[in-house]
Amino acid sequence: MSNISKNIIENRHLYKRDFRWRHTRDPYEIMIAEFMLQRTKANQVVPVYDDFLKKYPDIKSVSKADIADIARIIRPLGLHWRSGHFKKAAEYIIREYNGKFPSSKEELLKIPGVGDYVAGVILAVAFSKNTCIVDSNIARVLNRYFGLDLTGEIRRNKKIVELSDELFSHCNCEPKEMLFAIIDFSALICTPLNPKHGICPLKDDCKFVK
DNA sequence: CTCCTGACGG
DNA sequence: CCGTCGGGAG
């Protein structure tokens, strides 16, 4: 495990991506990005994220927003039922926490629209807390690397969750660095179709290649 | 056709 | 635990 963890960080330059939402530790800006990124490609989110923060720069402005206007802004992303989450989450945080984000997973999970993944990202990025984070990409990488041969919806598989937990606990870096590194690795190298084995820094230890 | 930094209701 | 939501890109 320390091997894959180390390799993913050290070869970061091979698959580095950069996004605006990675330059903030403001939980509000992180939450907005994560809402938009659910089942959605990051490049697709870029212009929408800019538009959204321009109109709704802080949590108070969203709490007073017109949901129809939010829906209009995020329409290019699909999954339009998400538009309600933005306002409900903002209202909830203002009502329960006077506008200041809580820093425990238990509390974060009570925020409308915030599930296991978004809560984990907020903890890791905004509060530098090492927590288990599993998305469909991370699950795919671990499934392949360790030769688990799982199919279908593998994100909630117990073994995958354990491995991800180990992966993050073995990283001697900010948890967000591991998060961004493995997501970029999975998006650019360990792709769903036609993974790029030729330039993959993990191929020597990866059971999927063999 | 599959897939995208998932969350929710049933 | 499982089906579903969704537009856009490849």
mmCIF file of N, CA and C in Angstrom, chain A residues 56-154:
data_model
loop_
_atom_site.group_PDB
_atom_site.id
_atom_site.type_symbol
_atom_site.label_atom_id
_atom_site.label_comp_id
_atom_site.label_asym_id
_atom_site.label_seq_id
_atom_site.Cartn_x
_atom_site.Cartn_y
_atom_site.Cartn_z
ATOM 1 N N TYR A 56 -23.169 34.302 -6.841
ATOM 2 C CA TYR A 56 -23.359 33.903 -5.438
ATOM 3 C C TYR A 56 -22.014 33.677 -4.764
ATOM 4 N N PRO A 57 -21.349 34.759 -4.377
ATOM 5 C CA PRO A 57 -19.977 34.680 -3.860
ATOM 6 C C PRO A 57 -19.886 34.114 -2.453
ATOM 7 N N ASP A 58 -20.986 34.101 -1.726
ATOM 8 C CA ASP A 58 -20.911 33.585 -0.353
ATOM 9 C C ASP A 58 -22.193 32.878 0.030
ATOM 10 N N ILE A 59 -22.149 32.281 1.188
ATOM 11 C CA ILE A 59 -23.256 31.428 1.617
ATOM 12 C C ILE A 59 -24.547 32.211 1.830
ATOM 13 N N LYS A 60 -24.417 33.449 2.262
ATOM 14 C CA LYS A 60 -25.614 34.259 2.499
ATOM 15 C C LYS A 60 -26.355 34.566 1.196
ATOM 16 N N SER A 61 -25.590 34.861 0.156
ATOM 17 C CA SER A 61 -26.227 35.176 -1.128
ATOM 18 C C SER A 61 -26.991 33.976 -1.692
ATOM 19 N N VAL A 62 -26.479 32.775 -1.506
ATOM 20 C CA VAL A 62 -27.201 31.596 -1.999
ATOM 21 C C VAL A 62 -28.466 31.336 -1.195
ATOM 22 N N SER A 63 -28.386 31.607 0.096
ATOM 23 C CA SER A 63 -29.548 31.339 0.942
ATOM 24 C C SER A 63 -30.740 32.180 0.520
ATOM 25 N N LYS A 64 -30.462 33.323 -0.121
ATOM 26 C CA LYS A 64 -31.542 34.201 -0.567
ATOM 27 C C LYS A 64 -31.831 34.045 -2.059
ATOM 28 N N ALA A 65 -31.181 33.077 -2.681
ATOM 29 C CA ALA A 65 -31.287 32.931 -4.140
ATOM 30 C C ALA A 65 -32.637 32.404 -4.583
ATOM 31 N N ASP A 66 -32.930 32.666 -5.839
ATOM 32 C CA ASP A 66 -34.106 32.090 -6.487
ATOM 33 C C ASP A 66 -33.657 30.756 -7.098
ATOM 34 N N ILE A 67 -34.332 29.687 -6.672
ATOM 35 C CA ILE A 67 -33.917 28.354 -7.134
ATOM 36 C C ILE A 67 -33.969 28.234 -8.652
ATOM 37 N N ALA A 68 -34.921 28.926 -9.251
ATOM 38 C CA ALA A 68 -35.019 28.894 -10.712
ATOM 39 C C ALA A 68 -33.770 29.488 -11.360
ATOM 40 N N ASP A 69 -33.198 30.487 -10.696
ATOM 41 C CA ASP A 69 -31.983 31.101 -11.240
ATOM 42 C C ASP A 69 -30.791 30.152 -11.071
ATOM 43 N N ILE A 70 -30.738 29.468 -9.936
ATOM 44 C CA ILE A 70 -29.689 28.465 -9.737
ATOM 45 C C ILE A 70 -29.805 27.376 -10.797
ATOM 46 N N ALA A 71 -31.056 26.947 -11.026
ATOM 47 C CA ALA A 71 -31.297 25.913 -12.028
ATOM 48 C C ALA A 71 -30.832 26.356 -13.411
ATOM 49 N N ARG A 72 -31.042 27.625 -13.698
ATOM 50 C CA ARG A 72 -30.621 28.156 -15.004
ATOM 51 C C ARG A 72 -29.101 28.093 -15.151
ATOM 52 N N ILE A 73 -28.396 28.457 -14.064
ATOM 53 C CA ILE A 73 -26.935 28.485 -14.128
ATOM 54 C C ILE A 73 -26.344 27.086 -14.294
ATOM 55 N N ILE A 74 -26.902 26.115 -13.558
ATOM 56 C CA ILE A 74 -26.295 24.773 -13.599
ATOM 57 C C ILE A 74 -26.941 23.848 -14.635
ATOM 58 N N ARG A 75 -27.823 24.381 -15.446
ATOM 59 C CA ARG A 75 -28.499 23.537 -16.430
ATOM 60 C C ARG A 75 -27.551 22.734 -17.326
ATOM 61 N N PRO A 76 -26.437 23.325 -17.783
ATOM 62 C CA PRO A 76 -25.543 22.556 -18.659
ATOM 63 C C PRO A 76 -24.958 21.298 -18.002
ATOM 64 N N LEU A 77 -25.100 21.195 -16.686
ATOM 65 C CA LEU A 77 -24.524 20.051 -15.989
ATOM 66 C C LEU A 77 -25.473 18.868 -15.886
ATOM 67 N N GLY A 78 -26.746 19.073 -16.213
ATOM 68 C CA GLY A 78 -27.716 18.003 -16.036
ATOM 69 C C GLY A 78 -28.034 17.795 -14.567
ATOM 70 N N LEU A 79 -28.687 16.671 -14.248
ATOM 71 C CA LEU A 79 -29.051 16.361 -12.864
ATOM 72 C C LEU A 79 -29.637 17.584 -12.169
ATOM 73 N N HIS A 80 -30.666 18.195 -12.765
ATOM 74 C CA HIS A 80 -31.162 19.490 -12.309
ATOM 75 C C HIS A 80 -31.766 19.459 -10.912
ATOM 76 N N TRP A 81 -32.119 18.282 -10.403
ATOM 77 C CA TRP A 81 -32.655 18.203 -9.044
ATOM 78 C C TRP A 81 -31.628 18.691 -8.027
ATOM 79 N N ARG A 82 -30.359 18.783 -8.447
ATOM 80 C CA ARG A 82 -29.326 19.262 -7.534
ATOM 81 C C ARG A 82 -29.494 20.734 -7.184
ATOM 82 N N SER A 83 -30.192 21.494 -8.037
ATOM 83 C CA SER A 83 -30.261 22.941 -7.829
ATOM 84 C C SER A 83 -30.870 23.287 -6.473
ATOM 85 N N GLY A 84 -31.799 22.463 -5.991
ATOM 86 C CA GLY A 84 -32.399 22.711 -4.690
ATOM 87 C C GLY A 84 -31.407 22.587 -3.550
ATOM 88 N N HIS A 85 -30.391 21.742 -3.750
ATOM 89 C CA HIS A 85 -29.415 21.512 -2.680
ATOM 90 C C HIS A 85 -28.639 22.774 -2.307
ATOM 91 N N PHE A 86 -28.313 23.581 -3.315
ATOM 92 C CA PHE A 86 -27.492 24.764 -3.070
ATOM 93 C C PHE A 86 -28.148 25.676 -2.032
ATOM 94 N N LYS A 87 -29.409 25.974 -2.287
ATOM 95 C CA LYS A 87 -30.129 26.879 -1.388
ATOM 96 C C LYS A 87 -30.430 26.230 -0.036
ATOM 97 N N LYS A 88 -30.880 24.969 -0.078
ATOM 98 C CA LYS A 88 -31.213 24.281 1.176
ATOM 99 C C LYS A 88 -29.990 24.131 2.073
ATOM 100 N N ALA A 89 -28.872 23.798 1.464
ATOM 101 C CA ALA A 89 -27.641 23.639 2.253
ATOM 102 C C ALA A 89 -27.257 24.965 2.898
ATOM 103 N N ALA A 90 -27.337 26.038 2.112
ATOM 104 C CA ALA A 90 -26.981 27.358 2.630
ATOM 105 C C ALA A 90 -27.903 27.760 3.782
ATOM 106 N N GLU A 91 -29.194 27.547 3.580
ATOM 107 C CA GLU A 91 -30.160 27.893 4.635
ATOM 108 C C GLU A 91 -29.874 27.093 5.904
ATOM 109 N N TYR A 92 -29.584 25.823 5.719
ATOM 110 C CA TYR A 92 -29.334 24.933 6.857
ATOM 111 C C TYR A 92 -28.112 25.384 7.660
ATOM 112 N N ILE A 93 -27.036 25.717 6.955
ATOM 113 C CA ILE A 93 -25.798 26.104 7.639
ATOM 114 C C ILE A 93 -25.954 27.444 8.360
ATOM 115 N N ILE A 94 -26.738 28.323 7.775
ATOM 116 C CA ILE A 94 -26.992 29.603 8.436
ATOM 117 C C ILE A 94 -27.866 29.400 9.667
ATOM 118 N N ARG A 95 -28.893 28.565 9.523
ATOM 119 C CA ARG A 95 -29.827 28.328 10.618
ATOM 120 C C ARG A 95 -29.163 27.579 11.780
ATOM 121 N N GLU A 96 -28.432 26.500 11.453
ATOM 122 C CA GLU A 96 -27.871 25.634 12.492
ATOM 123 C C GLU A 96 -26.522 26.098 13.022
ATOM 124 N N TYR A 97 -25.750 26.745 12.158
ATOM 125 C CA TYR A 97 -24.372 27.076 12.546
ATOM 126 C C TYR A 97 -24.036 28.545 12.325
ATOM 127 N N ASN A 98 -25.056 29.346 12.155
ATOM 128 C CA ASN A 98 -24.839 30.780 11.963
ATOM 129 C C ASN A 98 -23.907 31.065 10.793
ATOM 130 N N GLY A 99 -23.988 30.219 9.769
ATOM 131 C CA GLY A 99 -23.219 30.468 8.551
ATOM 132 C C GLY A 99 -21.805 29.929 8.549
ATOM 133 N N LYS A 100 -21.395 29.346 9.675
ATOM 134 C CA LYS A 100 -20.030 28.811 9.756
ATOM 135 C C LYS A 100 -20.058 27.290 9.671
ATOM 136 N N PHE A 101 -19.311 26.735 8.714
ATOM 137 C CA PHE A 101 -19.347 25.290 8.490
ATOM 138 C C PHE A 101 -18.855 24.506 9.703
ATOM 139 N N PRO A 102 -19.544 23.395 10.022
ATOM 140 C CA PRO A 102 -19.032 22.485 11.055
ATOM 141 C C PRO A 102 -17.829 21.716 10.495
ATOM 142 N N SER A 103 -17.029 21.123 11.375
ATOM 143 C CA SER A 103 -15.822 20.442 10.906
ATOM 144 C C SER A 103 -15.795 18.964 11.272
ATOM 145 N N SER A 104 -16.946 18.406 11.601
ATOM 146 C CA SER A 104 -16.995 16.962 11.836
ATOM 147 C C SER A 104 -17.834 16.306 10.751
ATOM 148 N N LYS A 105 -17.481 15.080 10.440
ATOM 149 C CA LYS A 105 -18.193 14.381 9.376
ATOM 150 C C LYS A 105 -19.661 14.177 9.727
ATOM 151 N N GLU A 106 -19.883 13.841 10.972
ATOM 152 C CA GLU A 106 -21.250 13.603 11.427
ATOM 153 C C GLU A 106 -22.141 14.817 11.167
ATOM 154 N N GLU A 107 -21.623 15.994 11.471
ATOM 155 C CA GLU A 107 -22.414 17.208 11.267
ATOM 156 C C GLU A 107 -22.537 17.571 9.788
ATOM 157 N N LEU A 108 -21.443 17.397 9.063
ATOM 158 C CA LEU A 108 -21.468 17.729 7.632
ATOM 159 C C LEU A 108 -22.504 16.900 6.885
ATOM 160 N N LEU A 109 -22.649 15.631 7.294
ATOM 161 C CA LEU A 109 -23.581 14.730 6.610
ATOM 162 C C LEU A 109 -25.038 15.147 6.768
ATOM 163 N N LYS A 110 -25.321 15.973 7.739
ATOM 164 C CA LYS A 110 -26.702 16.428 7.932
ATOM 165 C C LYS A 110 -27.072 17.566 6.992
ATOM 166 N N ILE A 111 -26.076 18.154 6.345
ATOM 167 C CA ILE A 111 -26.348 19.245 5.414
ATOM 168 C C ILE A 111 -27.025 18.669 4.162
ATOM 169 N N PRO A 112 -28.157 19.260 3.749
ATOM 170 C CA PRO A 112 -28.858 18.765 2.556
ATOM 171 C C PRO A 112 -27.935 18.727 1.336
ATOM 172 N N GLY A 113 -27.903 17.594 0.653
ATOM 173 C CA GLY A 113 -27.082 17.461 -0.541
ATOM 174 C C GLY A 113 -25.677 16.988 -0.268
ATOM 175 N N VAL A 114 -25.280 16.990 0.996
ATOM 176 C CA VAL A 114 -23.926 16.536 1.351
ATOM 177 C C VAL A 114 -23.981 15.069 1.773
ATOM 178 N N GLY A 115 -23.309 14.244 1.021
ATOM 179 C CA GLY A 115 -23.234 12.826 1.339
ATOM 180 C C GLY A 115 -21.833 12.466 1.782
ATOM 181 N N ASP A 116 -21.539 11.193 1.767
ATOM 182 C CA ASP A 116 -20.270 10.694 2.252
ATOM 183 C C ASP A 116 -19.070 11.303 1.516
ATOM 184 N N TYR A 117 -19.200 11.398 0.227
ATOM 185 C CA TYR A 117 -18.074 11.889 -0.571
ATOM 186 C C TYR A 117 -17.814 13.385 -0.349
ATOM 187 N N VAL A 118 -18.843 14.190 -0.494
ATOM 188 C CA VAL A 118 -18.688 15.645 -0.333
ATOM 189 C C VAL A 118 -18.204 15.979 1.078
ATOM 190 N N ALA A 119 -18.753 15.286 2.065
ATOM 191 C CA ALA A 119 -18.315 15.522 3.446
ATOM 192 C C ALA A 119 -16.825 15.218 3.580
ATOM 193 N N GLY A 120 -16.384 14.119 2.971
ATOM 194 C CA GLY A 120 -14.978 13.737 3.028
ATOM 195 C C GLY A 120 -14.077 14.768 2.382
ATOM 196 N N VAL A 121 -14.503 15.296 1.251
ATOM 197 C CA VAL A 121 -13.691 16.289 0.551
ATOM 198 C C VAL A 121 -13.593 17.581 1.358
ATOM 199 N N ILE A 122 -14.703 18.010 1.934
ATOM 200 C CA ILE A 122 -14.677 19.231 2.751
ATOM 201 C C ILE A 122 -13.723 19.048 3.938
ATOM 202 N N LEU A 123 -13.788 17.882 4.570
ATOM 203 C CA LEU A 123 -12.885 17.608 5.696
ATOM 204 C C LEU A 123 -11.432 17.642 5.255
ATOM 205 N N ALA A 124 -11.159 17.013 4.126
ATOM 206 C CA ALA A 124 -9.776 16.909 3.650
ATOM 207 C C ALA A 124 -9.223 18.251 3.184
ATOM 208 N N VAL A 125 -10.003 18.978 2.397
ATOM 209 C CA VAL A 125 -9.498 20.199 1.770
ATOM 210 C C VAL A 125 -9.604 21.413 2.691
ATOM 211 N N ALA A 126 -10.755 21.583 3.320
ATOM 212 C CA ALA A 126 -10.952 22.779 4.143
ATOM 213 C C ALA A 126 -10.340 22.632 5.528
ATOM 214 N N PHE A 127 -10.370 21.411 6.065
ATOM 215 C CA PHE A 127 -9.927 21.229 7.453
ATOM 216 C C PHE A 127 -8.716 20.318 7.596
ATOM 217 N N SER A 128 -8.113 19.934 6.454
ATOM 218 C CA SER A 128 -6.905 19.089 6.481
ATOM 219 C C SER A 128 -7.071 17.826 7.319
ATOM 220 N N LYS A 129 -8.273 17.279 7.324
ATOM 221 C CA LYS A 129 -8.493 16.055 8.100
ATOM 222 C C LYS A 129 -8.392 14.830 7.195
ATOM 223 N N ASN A 130 -7.647 13.864 7.641
ATOM 224 C CA ASN A 130 -7.466 12.658 6.871
ATOM 225 C C ASN A 130 -8.670 11.754 7.019
ATOM 226 N N THR A 131 -9.414 11.611 5.947
ATOM 227 C CA THR A 131 -10.620 10.805 6.006
ATOM 228 C C THR A 131 -10.737 9.944 4.768
ATOM 229 N N CYS A 132 -11.430 8.857 4.900
ATOM 230 C CA CYS A 132 -11.614 7.947 3.776
ATOM 231 C C CYS A 132 -12.492 8.596 2.712
ATOM 232 N N ILE A 133 -11.983 8.685 1.480
ATOM 233 C CA ILE A 133 -12.751 9.259 0.385
ATOM 234 C C ILE A 133 -12.795 8.269 -0.772
ATOM 235 N N VAL A 134 -13.987 7.920 -1.212
ATOM 236 C CA VAL A 134 -14.133 7.007 -2.341
ATOM 237 C C VAL A 134 -15.058 7.590 -3.386
ATOM 238 N N ASP A 135 -14.566 7.801 -4.562
ATOM 239 C CA ASP A 135 -15.443 8.143 -5.675
ATOM 240 C C ASP A 135 -15.274 7.056 -6.734
ATOM 241 N N SER A 136 -16.002 7.186 -7.824
ATOM 242 C CA SER A 136 -15.978 6.121 -8.823
ATOM 243 C C SER A 136 -14.581 5.938 -9.419
ATOM 244 N N ASN A 137 -13.816 7.017 -9.497
ATOM 245 C CA ASN A 137 -12.462 6.937 -10.056
ATOM 246 C C ASN A 137 -11.502 6.243 -9.114
ATOM 247 N N ILE A 138 -11.511 6.669 -7.864
ATOM 248 C CA ILE A 138 -10.630 6.060 -6.877
ATOM 249 C C ILE A 138 -10.939 4.566 -6.758
ATOM 250 N N ALA A 139 -12.220 4.240 -6.785
ATOM 251 C CA ALA A 139 -12.637 2.836 -6.716
ATOM 252 C C ALA A 139 -12.075 2.045 -7.894
ATOM 253 N N ARG A 140 -12.111 2.635 -9.067
ATOM 254 C CA ARG A 140 -11.608 1.940 -10.255
ATOM 255 C C ARG A 140 -10.113 1.666 -10.141
ATOM 256 N N VAL A 141 -9.363 2.673 -9.701
ATOM 257 C CA VAL A 141 -7.912 2.512 -9.566
ATOM 258 C C VAL A 141 -7.575 1.387 -8.596
ATOM 259 N N LEU A 142 -8.199 1.408 -7.425
ATOM 260 C CA LEU A 142 -7.912 0.391 -6.406
ATOM 261 C C LEU A 142 -8.353 -0.988 -6.878
ATOM 262 N N ASN A 143 -9.501 -1.045 -7.525
ATOM 263 C CA ASN A 143 -10.016 -2.310 -8.044
ATOM 264 C C ASN A 143 -9.025 -2.937 -9.026
ATOM 265 N N ARG A 144 -8.454 -2.103 -9.875
ATOM 266 C CA ARG A 144 -7.514 -2.601 -10.874
ATOM 267 C C ARG A 144 -6.160 -2.949 -10.255
ATOM 268 N N TYR A 145 -5.633 -2.012 -9.499
ATOM 269 C CA TYR A 145 -4.278 -2.171 -8.950
ATOM 270 C C TYR A 145 -4.153 -3.434 -8.098
ATOM 271 N N PHE A 146 -5.185 -3.669 -7.265
ATOM 272 C CA PHE A 146 -5.134 -4.826 -6.369
ATOM 273 C C PHE A 146 -5.813 -6.060 -6.952
ATOM 274 N N GLY A 147 -6.216 -5.962 -8.225
ATOM 275 C CA GLY A 147 -6.769 -7.124 -8.911
ATOM 276 C C GLY A 147 -8.000 -7.704 -8.254
ATOM 277 N N LEU A 148 -8.884 -6.849 -7.754
ATOM 278 C CA LEU A 148 -10.078 -7.339 -7.066
ATOM 279 C C LEU A 148 -11.114 -7.893 -8.034
ATOM 280 N N ASP A 149 -11.072 -7.373 -9.265
ATOM 281 C CA ASP A 149 -11.981 -7.871 -10.300
ATOM 282 C C ASP A 149 -13.454 -7.683 -9.941
ATOM 283 N N LEU A 150 -13.769 -6.576 -9.295
ATOM 284 C CA LEU A 150 -15.163 -6.269 -8.968
ATOM 285 C C LEU A 150 -15.816 -5.600 -10.170
ATOM 286 N N THR A 151 -17.127 -5.783 -10.308
ATOM 287 C CA THR A 151 -17.833 -5.141 -11.417
ATOM 288 C C THR A 151 -19.042 -4.369 -10.893
ATOM 289 N N GLY A 152 -19.591 -3.523 -11.758
ATOM 290 C CA GLY A 152 -20.787 -2.772 -11.394
ATOM 291 C C GLY A 152 -20.487 -1.599 -10.484
ATOM 292 N N GLU A 153 -21.387 -1.326 -9.590
ATOM 293 C CA GLU A 153 -21.257 -0.206 -8.661
ATOM 294 C C GLU A 153 -20.318 -0.588 -7.515
ATOM 295 N N ILE A 154 -19.034 -0.304 -7.686
ATOM 296 C CA ILE A 154 -18.040 -0.821 -6.745
ATOM 297 C C ILE A 154 -17.660 0.169 -5.654
#
